[in-house]
Short mmCIF file of C-alpha atoms in Angstrom, two decimals:
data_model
loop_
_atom_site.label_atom_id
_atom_site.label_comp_id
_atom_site.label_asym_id
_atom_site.label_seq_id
_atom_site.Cartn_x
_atom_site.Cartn_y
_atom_site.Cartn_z
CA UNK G 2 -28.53 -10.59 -4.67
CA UNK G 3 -26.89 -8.26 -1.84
CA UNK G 4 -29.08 -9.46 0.91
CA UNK G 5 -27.74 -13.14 -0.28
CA UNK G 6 -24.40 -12.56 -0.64
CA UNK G 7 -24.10 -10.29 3.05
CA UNK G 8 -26.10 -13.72 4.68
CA UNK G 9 -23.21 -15.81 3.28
CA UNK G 10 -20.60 -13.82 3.59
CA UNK G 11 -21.76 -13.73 7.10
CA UNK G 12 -21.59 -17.29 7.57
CA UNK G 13 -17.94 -17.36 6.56
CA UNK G 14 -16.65 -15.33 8.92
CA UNK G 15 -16.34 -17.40 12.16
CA UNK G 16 -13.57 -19.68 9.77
CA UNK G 17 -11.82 -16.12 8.58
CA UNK G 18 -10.98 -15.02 11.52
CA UNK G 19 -9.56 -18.61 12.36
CA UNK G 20 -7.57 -18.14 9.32
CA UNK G 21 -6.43 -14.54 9.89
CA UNK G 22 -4.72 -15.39 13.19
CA UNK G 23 -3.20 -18.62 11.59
CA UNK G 24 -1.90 -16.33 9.49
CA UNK G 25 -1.39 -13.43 11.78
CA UNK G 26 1.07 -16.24 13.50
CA UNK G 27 3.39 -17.31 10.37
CA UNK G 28 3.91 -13.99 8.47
CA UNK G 29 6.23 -14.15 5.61
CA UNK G 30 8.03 -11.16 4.28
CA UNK G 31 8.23 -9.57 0.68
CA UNK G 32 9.53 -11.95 -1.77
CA UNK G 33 9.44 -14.80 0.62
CA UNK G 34 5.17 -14.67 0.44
CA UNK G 35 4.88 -18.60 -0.95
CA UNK G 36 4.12 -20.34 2.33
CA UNK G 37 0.82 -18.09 2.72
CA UNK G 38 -0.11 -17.99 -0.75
CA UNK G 39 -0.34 -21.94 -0.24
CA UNK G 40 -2.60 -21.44 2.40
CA UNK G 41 -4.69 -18.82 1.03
CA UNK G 42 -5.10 -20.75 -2.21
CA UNK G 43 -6.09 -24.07 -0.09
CA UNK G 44 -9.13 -22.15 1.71
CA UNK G 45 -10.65 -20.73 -1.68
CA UNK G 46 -13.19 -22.80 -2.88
CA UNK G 47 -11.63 -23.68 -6.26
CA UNK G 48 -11.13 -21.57 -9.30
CA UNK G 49 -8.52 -21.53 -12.17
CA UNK G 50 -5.16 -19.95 -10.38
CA UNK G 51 -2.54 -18.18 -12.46
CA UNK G 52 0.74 -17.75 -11.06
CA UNK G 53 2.25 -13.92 -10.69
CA UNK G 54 4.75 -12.20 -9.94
CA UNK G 55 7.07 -14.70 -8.50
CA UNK G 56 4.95 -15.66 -5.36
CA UNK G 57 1.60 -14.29 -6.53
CA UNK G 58 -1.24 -15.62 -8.49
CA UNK G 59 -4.44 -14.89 -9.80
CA UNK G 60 -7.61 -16.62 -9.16
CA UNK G 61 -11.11 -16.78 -10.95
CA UNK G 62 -13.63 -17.25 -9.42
CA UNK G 63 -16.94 -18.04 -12.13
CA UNK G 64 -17.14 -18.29 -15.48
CA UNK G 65 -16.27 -16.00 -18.68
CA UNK G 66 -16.90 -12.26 -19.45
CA UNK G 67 -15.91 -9.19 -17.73
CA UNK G 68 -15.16 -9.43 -13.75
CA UNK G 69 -14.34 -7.70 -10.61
CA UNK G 70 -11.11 -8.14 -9.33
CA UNK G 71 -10.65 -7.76 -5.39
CA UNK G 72 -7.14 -7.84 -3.80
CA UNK G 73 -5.28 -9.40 -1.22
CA UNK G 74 -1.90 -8.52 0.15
CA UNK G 75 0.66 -11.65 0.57
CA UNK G 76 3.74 -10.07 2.76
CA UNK G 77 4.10 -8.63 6.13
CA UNK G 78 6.75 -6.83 7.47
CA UNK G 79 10.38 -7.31 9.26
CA UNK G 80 9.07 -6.51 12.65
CA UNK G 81 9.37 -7.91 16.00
CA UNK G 82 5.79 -8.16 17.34
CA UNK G 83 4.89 -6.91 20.65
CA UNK G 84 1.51 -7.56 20.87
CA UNK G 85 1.41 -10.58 23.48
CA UNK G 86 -1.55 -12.46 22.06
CA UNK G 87 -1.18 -16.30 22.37
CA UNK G 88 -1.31 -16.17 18.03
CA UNK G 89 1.65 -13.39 17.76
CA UNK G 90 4.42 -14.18 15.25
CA UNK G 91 7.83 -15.21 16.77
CA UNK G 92 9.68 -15.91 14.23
CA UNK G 93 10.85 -12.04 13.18
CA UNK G 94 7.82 -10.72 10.45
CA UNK G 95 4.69 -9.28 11.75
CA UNK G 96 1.67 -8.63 9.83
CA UNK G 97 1.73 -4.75 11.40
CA UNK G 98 -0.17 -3.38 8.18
CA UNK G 99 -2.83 -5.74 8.52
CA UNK G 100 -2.58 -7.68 5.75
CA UNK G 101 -3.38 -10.69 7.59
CA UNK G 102 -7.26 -9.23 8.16
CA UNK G 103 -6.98 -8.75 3.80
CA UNK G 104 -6.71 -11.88 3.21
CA UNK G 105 -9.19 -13.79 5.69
CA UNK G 106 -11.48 -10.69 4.54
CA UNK G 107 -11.44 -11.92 1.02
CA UNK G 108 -11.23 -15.03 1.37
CA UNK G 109 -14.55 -14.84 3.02
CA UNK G 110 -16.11 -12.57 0.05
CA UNK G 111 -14.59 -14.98 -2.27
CA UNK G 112 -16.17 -18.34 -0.45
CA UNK G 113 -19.27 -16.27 -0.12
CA UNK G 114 -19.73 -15.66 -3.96
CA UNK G 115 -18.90 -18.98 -4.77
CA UNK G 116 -21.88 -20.49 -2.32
CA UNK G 117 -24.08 -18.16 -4.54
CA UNK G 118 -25.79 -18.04 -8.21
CA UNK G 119 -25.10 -15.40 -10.29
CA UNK G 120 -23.11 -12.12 -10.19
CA UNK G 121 -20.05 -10.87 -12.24
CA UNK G 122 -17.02 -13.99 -12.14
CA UNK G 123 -14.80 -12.50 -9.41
CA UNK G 124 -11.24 -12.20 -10.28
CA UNK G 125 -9.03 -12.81 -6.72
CA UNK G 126 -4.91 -11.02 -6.94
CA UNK G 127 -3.11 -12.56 -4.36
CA UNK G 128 -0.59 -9.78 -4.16
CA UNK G 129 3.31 -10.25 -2.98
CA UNK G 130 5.45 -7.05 -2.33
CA UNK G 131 3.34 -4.63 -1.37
CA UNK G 132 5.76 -3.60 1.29
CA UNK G 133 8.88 -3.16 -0.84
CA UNK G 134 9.91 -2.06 -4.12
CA UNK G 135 10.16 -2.74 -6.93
CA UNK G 136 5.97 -3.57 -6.50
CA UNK G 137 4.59 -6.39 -6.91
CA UNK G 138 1.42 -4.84 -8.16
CA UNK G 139 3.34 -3.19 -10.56
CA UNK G 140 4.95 -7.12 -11.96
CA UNK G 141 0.54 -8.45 -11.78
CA UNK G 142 0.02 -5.13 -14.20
CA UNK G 143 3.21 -5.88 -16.79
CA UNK G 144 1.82 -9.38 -16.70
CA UNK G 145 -1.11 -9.10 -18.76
CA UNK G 146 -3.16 -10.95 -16.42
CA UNK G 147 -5.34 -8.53 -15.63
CA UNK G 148 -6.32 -7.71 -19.37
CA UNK G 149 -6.50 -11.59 -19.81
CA UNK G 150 -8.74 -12.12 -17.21
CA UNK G 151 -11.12 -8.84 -18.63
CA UNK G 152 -11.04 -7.26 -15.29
CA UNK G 153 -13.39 -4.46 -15.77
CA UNK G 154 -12.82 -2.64 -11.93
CA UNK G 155 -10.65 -3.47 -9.55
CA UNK G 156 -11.36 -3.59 -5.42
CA UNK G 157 -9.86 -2.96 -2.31
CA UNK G 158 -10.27 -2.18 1.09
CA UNK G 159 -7.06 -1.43 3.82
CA UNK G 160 -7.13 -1.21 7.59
CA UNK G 161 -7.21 2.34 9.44
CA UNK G 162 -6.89 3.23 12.40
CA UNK G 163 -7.17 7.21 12.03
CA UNK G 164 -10.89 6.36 11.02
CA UNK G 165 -13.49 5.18 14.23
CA UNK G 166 -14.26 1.19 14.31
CA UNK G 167 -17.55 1.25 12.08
CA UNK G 168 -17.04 4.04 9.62
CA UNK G 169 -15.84 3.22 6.24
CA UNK G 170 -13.95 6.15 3.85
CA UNK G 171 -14.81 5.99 0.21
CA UNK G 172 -13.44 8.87 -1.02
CA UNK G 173 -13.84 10.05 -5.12
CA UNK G 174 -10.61 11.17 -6.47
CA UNK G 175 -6.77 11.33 -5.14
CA UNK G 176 -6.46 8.95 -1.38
CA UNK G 177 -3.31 8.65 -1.48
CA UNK G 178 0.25 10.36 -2.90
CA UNK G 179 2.76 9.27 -4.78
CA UNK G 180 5.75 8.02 -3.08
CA UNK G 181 9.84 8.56 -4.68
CA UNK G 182 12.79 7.53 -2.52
CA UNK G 183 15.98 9.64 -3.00
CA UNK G 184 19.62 9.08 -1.72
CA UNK G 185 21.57 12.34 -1.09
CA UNK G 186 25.32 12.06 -1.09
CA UNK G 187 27.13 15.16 0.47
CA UNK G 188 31.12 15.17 -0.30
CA UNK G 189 33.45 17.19 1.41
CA UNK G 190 37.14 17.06 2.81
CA UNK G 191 38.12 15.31 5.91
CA UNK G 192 39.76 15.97 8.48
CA UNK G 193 40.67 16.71 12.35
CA UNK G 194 37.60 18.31 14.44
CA UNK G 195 39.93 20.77 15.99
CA UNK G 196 40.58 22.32 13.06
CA UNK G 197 37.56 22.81 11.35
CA UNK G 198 38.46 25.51 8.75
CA UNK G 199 40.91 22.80 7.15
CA UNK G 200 37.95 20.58 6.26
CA UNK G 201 35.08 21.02 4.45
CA UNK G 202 31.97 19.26 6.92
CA UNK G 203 29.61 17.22 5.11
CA UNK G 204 27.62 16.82 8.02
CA UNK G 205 27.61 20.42 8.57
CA UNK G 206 26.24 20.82 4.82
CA UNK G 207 23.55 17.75 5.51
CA UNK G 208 22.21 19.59 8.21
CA UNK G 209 21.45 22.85 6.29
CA UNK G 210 20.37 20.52 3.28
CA UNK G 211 18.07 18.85 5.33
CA UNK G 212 16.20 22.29 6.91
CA UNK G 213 16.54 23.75 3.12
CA UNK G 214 14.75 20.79 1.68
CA UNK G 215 11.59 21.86 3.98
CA UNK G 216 11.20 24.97 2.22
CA UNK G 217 9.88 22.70 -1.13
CA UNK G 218 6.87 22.33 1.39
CA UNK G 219 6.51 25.48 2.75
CA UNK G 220 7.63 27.77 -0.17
CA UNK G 221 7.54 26.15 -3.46
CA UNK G 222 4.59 23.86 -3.26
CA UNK G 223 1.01 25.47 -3.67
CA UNK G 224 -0.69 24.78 -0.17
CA UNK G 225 -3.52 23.12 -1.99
CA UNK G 226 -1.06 20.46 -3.06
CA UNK G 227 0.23 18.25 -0.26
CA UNK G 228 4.05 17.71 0.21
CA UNK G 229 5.91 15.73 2.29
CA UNK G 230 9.96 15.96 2.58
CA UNK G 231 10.96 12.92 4.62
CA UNK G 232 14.63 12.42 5.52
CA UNK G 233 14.36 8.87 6.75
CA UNK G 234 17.96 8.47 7.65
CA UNK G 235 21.66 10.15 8.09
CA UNK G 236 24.72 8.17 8.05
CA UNK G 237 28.17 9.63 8.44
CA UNK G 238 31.52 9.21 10.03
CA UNK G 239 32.71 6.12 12.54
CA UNK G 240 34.57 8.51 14.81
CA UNK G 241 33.63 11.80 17.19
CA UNK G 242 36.62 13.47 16.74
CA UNK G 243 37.42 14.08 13.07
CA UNK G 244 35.35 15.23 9.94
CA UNK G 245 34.05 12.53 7.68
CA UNK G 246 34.51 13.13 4.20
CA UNK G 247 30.96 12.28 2.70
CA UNK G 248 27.26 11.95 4.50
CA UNK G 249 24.59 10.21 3.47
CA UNK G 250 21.20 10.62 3.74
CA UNK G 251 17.70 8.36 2.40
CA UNK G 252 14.27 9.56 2.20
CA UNK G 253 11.19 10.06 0.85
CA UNK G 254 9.33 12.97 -1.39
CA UNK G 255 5.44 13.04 -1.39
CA UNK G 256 2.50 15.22 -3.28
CA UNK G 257 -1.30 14.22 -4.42
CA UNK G 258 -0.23 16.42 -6.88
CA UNK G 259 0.23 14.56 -10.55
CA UNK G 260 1.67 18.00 -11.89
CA UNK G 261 3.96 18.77 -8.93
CA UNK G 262 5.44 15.62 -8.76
CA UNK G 263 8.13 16.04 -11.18
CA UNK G 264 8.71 19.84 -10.91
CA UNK G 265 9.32 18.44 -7.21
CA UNK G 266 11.92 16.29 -8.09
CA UNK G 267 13.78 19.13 -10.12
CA UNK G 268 13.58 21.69 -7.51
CA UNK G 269 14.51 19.34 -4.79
CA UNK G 270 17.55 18.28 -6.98
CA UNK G 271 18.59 22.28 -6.96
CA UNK G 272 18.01 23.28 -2.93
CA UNK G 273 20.36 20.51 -2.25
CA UNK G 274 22.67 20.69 -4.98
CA UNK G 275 23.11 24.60 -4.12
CA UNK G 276 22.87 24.30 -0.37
CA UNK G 277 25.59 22.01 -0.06
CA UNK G 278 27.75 23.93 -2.94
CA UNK G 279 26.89 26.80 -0.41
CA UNK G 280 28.51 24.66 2.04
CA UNK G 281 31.70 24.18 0.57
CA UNK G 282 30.34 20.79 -0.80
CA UNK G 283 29.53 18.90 -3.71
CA UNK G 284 25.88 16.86 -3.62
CA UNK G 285 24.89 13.92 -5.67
CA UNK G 286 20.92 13.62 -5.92
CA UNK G 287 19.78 10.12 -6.92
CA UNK G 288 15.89 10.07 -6.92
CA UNK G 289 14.08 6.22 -7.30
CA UNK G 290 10.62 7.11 -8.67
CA UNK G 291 8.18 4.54 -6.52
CA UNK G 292 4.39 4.45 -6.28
CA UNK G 293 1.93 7.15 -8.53
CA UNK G 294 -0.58 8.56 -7.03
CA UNK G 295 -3.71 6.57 -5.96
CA UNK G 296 -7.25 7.97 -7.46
CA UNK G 297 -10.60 6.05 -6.54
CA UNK G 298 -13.23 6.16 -9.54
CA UNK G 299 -15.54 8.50 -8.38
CA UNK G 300 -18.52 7.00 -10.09
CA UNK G 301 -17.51 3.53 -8.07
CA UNK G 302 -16.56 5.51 -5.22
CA UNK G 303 -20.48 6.91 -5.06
CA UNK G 304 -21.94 3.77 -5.48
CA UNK G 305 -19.85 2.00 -2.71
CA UNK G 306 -20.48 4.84 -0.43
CA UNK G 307 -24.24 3.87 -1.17
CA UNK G 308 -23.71 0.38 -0.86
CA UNK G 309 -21.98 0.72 2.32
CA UNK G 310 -24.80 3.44 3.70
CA UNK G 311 -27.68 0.42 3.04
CA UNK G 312 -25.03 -2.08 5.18
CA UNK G 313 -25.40 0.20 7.92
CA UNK G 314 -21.90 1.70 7.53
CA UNK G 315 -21.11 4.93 8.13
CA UNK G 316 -19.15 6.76 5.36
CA UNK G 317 -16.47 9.28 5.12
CA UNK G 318 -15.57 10.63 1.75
CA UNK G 319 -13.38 12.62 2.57
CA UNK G 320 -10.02 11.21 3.63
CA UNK G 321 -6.67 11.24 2.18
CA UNK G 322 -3.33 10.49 3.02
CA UNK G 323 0.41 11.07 1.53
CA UNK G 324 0.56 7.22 2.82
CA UNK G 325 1.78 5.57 -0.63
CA UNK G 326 0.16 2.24 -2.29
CA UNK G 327 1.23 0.43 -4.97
CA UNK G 328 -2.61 -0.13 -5.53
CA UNK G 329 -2.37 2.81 -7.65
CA UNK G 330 -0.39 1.05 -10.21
CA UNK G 331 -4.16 -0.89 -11.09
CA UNK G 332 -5.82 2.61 -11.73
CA UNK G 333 -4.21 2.02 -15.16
CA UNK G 334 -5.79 -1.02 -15.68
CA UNK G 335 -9.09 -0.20 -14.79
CA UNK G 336 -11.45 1.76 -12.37
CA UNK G 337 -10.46 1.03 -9.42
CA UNK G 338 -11.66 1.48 -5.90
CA UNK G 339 -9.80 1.84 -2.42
CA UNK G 340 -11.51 1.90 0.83
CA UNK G 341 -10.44 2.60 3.99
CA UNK G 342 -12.01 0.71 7.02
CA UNK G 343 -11.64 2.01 10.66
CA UNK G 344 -10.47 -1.07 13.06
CA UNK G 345 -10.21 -0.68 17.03
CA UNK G 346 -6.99 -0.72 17.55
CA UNK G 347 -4.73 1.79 20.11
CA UNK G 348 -1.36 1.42 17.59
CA UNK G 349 -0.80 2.72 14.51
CA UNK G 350 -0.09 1.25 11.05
CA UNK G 351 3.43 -0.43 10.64
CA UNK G 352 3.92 -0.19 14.86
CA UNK G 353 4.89 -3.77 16.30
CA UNK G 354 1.78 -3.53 18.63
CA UNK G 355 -0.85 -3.06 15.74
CA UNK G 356 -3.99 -4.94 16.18
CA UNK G 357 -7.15 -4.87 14.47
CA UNK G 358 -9.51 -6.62 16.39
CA UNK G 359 -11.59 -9.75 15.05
CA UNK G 360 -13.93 -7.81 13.64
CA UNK G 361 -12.26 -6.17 11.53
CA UNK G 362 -12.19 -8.98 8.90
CA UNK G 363 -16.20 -8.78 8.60
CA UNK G 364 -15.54 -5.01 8.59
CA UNK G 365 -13.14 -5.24 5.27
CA UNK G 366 -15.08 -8.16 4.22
CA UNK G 367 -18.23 -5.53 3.62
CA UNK G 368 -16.39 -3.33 2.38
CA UNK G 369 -15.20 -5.22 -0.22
CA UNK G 370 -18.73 -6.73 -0.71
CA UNK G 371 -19.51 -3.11 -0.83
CA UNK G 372 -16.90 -2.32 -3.62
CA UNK G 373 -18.01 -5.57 -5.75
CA UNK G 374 -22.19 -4.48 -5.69
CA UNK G 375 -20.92 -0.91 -7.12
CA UNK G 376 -18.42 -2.87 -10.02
CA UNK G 377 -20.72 -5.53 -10.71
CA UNK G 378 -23.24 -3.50 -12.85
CA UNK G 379 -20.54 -1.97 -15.16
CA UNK G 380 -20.05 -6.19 -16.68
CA UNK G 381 -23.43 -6.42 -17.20
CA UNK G 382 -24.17 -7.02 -20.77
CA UNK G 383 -20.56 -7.22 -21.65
CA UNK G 384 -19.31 -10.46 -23.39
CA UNK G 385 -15.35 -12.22 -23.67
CA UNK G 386 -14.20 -15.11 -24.64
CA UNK G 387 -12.40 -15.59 -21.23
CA UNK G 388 -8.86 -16.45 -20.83
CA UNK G 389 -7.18 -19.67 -20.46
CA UNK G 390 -4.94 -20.95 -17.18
CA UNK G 391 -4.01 -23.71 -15.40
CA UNK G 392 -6.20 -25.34 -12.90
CA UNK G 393 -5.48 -26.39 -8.67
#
């Protein structure tokens, strides 16, 4: 069945990567993904779709029981593109997470299965908002779809260009960390600049909140847990000669730590309370909880890493990242499996010149043929009555 399904997987490449730069070339941003979900769902070779999550759906691909559900993100980002290809986006979005190569990548598993007997019914998510929050993973779990559909292990594969073109990480356990936003409010008294010990500086206070928070990482975290204090951005005053009266600063708090997260959240909530009371200012600590913490199944982790090896892949199993993913919102569904696929490319995730090359959409396409072999043996045997939806 796996030398099959590679031989026609491989013969739907050369129209992926047509698709991937048609794609690549009309991005649509978070909450705005219809457009490419019309086009995605036109180049699957039939199925029952489901809509989801506003400009999501689900597709199913064979017939009742338990399946394996592979995913496919909808939305690029607000980003100018700077890559100078002759199929680069103009029109303000960019697909600089490479969600573009996703899509053609399953698309081509999906058409592959379809061209061949047998194997576990493949469930398709055609995910919007993975770039934003609140997550649109997060809207396909509350759904029910998922459950509906019997999904029994769930499948993914994302870009990376830390990893060497050709090596693949499938790596047991925590990849990647959760992810809270905060907004820190620092109030003060305004005033003249010349006279300084009339006011009491906010900014002043933001700036020793700011170096405080750092000590969460250094001090109060255990080293074996990683921790990441981002402030993202500062905003105060709209003149340089007086003393605003309140600063404002966004950001982000990271761990792979489950048990640290929320002890995190409390201590963080004290350094900058106190620092800024230290300060002669009052903080306000408002703390958006995001993405959890993503964990591969290590039993489907092993197996893909095997699956991968007899591909001719070569496997890491050992990377992780405090990069966030709102794929971790499936873990609660089911097992669930993210890979990691290194692409040549000299930019970096999110940058407005990242570019995977063409073949990185057979690269994630293996993979995620890779990730379906392992799954496909915990369905067999299993029975369900299936679950109902409308049909394109």
């Amino acid at each position: 069945m796996g030398a099959e399904l590679r031989g026609a997987l491989r013969r739907e490449l050369p129209a992926a990567v047509a698709l991937r730069r048609e794609l690549h070339t009309t991005p649509h941003v978070s909450g705005q993904e219809g457009p490419t979900l019309d086009r995605v769902l036109d180049a699957l070779p039939g199925g029952t779709v489901e809509t989801v999550a506003g400009t999501g759906a689900i597709v199913r691909i064979g017939g009742p029981g338990p399946a394996v559900a592979v995913r496919g993100e909808l939305d690029a980002l607000p980003i100018i593109e700077r890559t100078g290809v002759p199929w680069a986006s103009v029109n303000g979005a960019m697909h600089a997470c490479g969600h573009d190569v996703h899509l053609a990548a399953v698309i081509a598993l999906t058409r592959a299965l379809a061209a061949c007997d047998g194997g576990a019914p493949l469930v398709v998510v055609l995910q919007p908002r993975e770039e934003t929050f609140p997550s649109g993973a997060l809207d396909v779990v509350l759904s029910g779809a998922l459950e509906r559909h019997h999904v029994r292990a769930m499948i993914g594969a994302h870009v990376q260009p830390v990893l060497k073109e050709g090596v693949v990480a499938c790596t047991p356990g925590p990849v990647n960390a959760s992810s809270d936003e905060f907004r820190v409010t620092v109030r003060g008294a305004e005033g003249h600049a010349a006279y300084p010990h009339l006011t009491r500086d906010p900014v002043y206070a933001m700036a020793q909140v700011i170096v405080a928070a750092q000590q969460l990482v250094s001090r109060a975290a255990d080293p074996m847990a990683p921790t990441v204090v981002t402030f993202g951005t500062v905003n105060a005053g709209t003149t340089p000669n007086a003393v605003p009266g309140e600063a404002v600063a966004r950001g982000t708090l990271r761990t792979l730590s489950a048990g640290w997260r929320e002890r995190l959240h409390a201590r963080f909530t004290q350094v900058i309370e106190d620092t800024a009371k230290a300060c002669g200012c009052v903080a306000e600590v408002e703390i958006l909880p995001g993405e959890p913490i993503l964990t591969n199944d290590p039993a489907l982790a092993v197996r893909a890493g095997e699956r991968l090896r007899e591909q001719g892949w070569t496997v890491n199993e050992e990377l992780r990242s405090c990069g966030a993913d709102d794929f971790a919102r499936y873990v609660d569904v089911a097992p669930s499996l993210m890979m990691f696929v290194g692409v040549n490319t000299k930019a970096g995730l999110h940058s407005p010149e990242f570019l995977p090359d063409d073949a990185s959409v057979g690269a994630v396409a293996e993979s995620l043929l890779a990730g379906y072999l392992a799954a496909a043996p915990d369905t067999a045997g299993m029975t369900s009555t299936g679950a109902s939806s409308r049909n394109r």
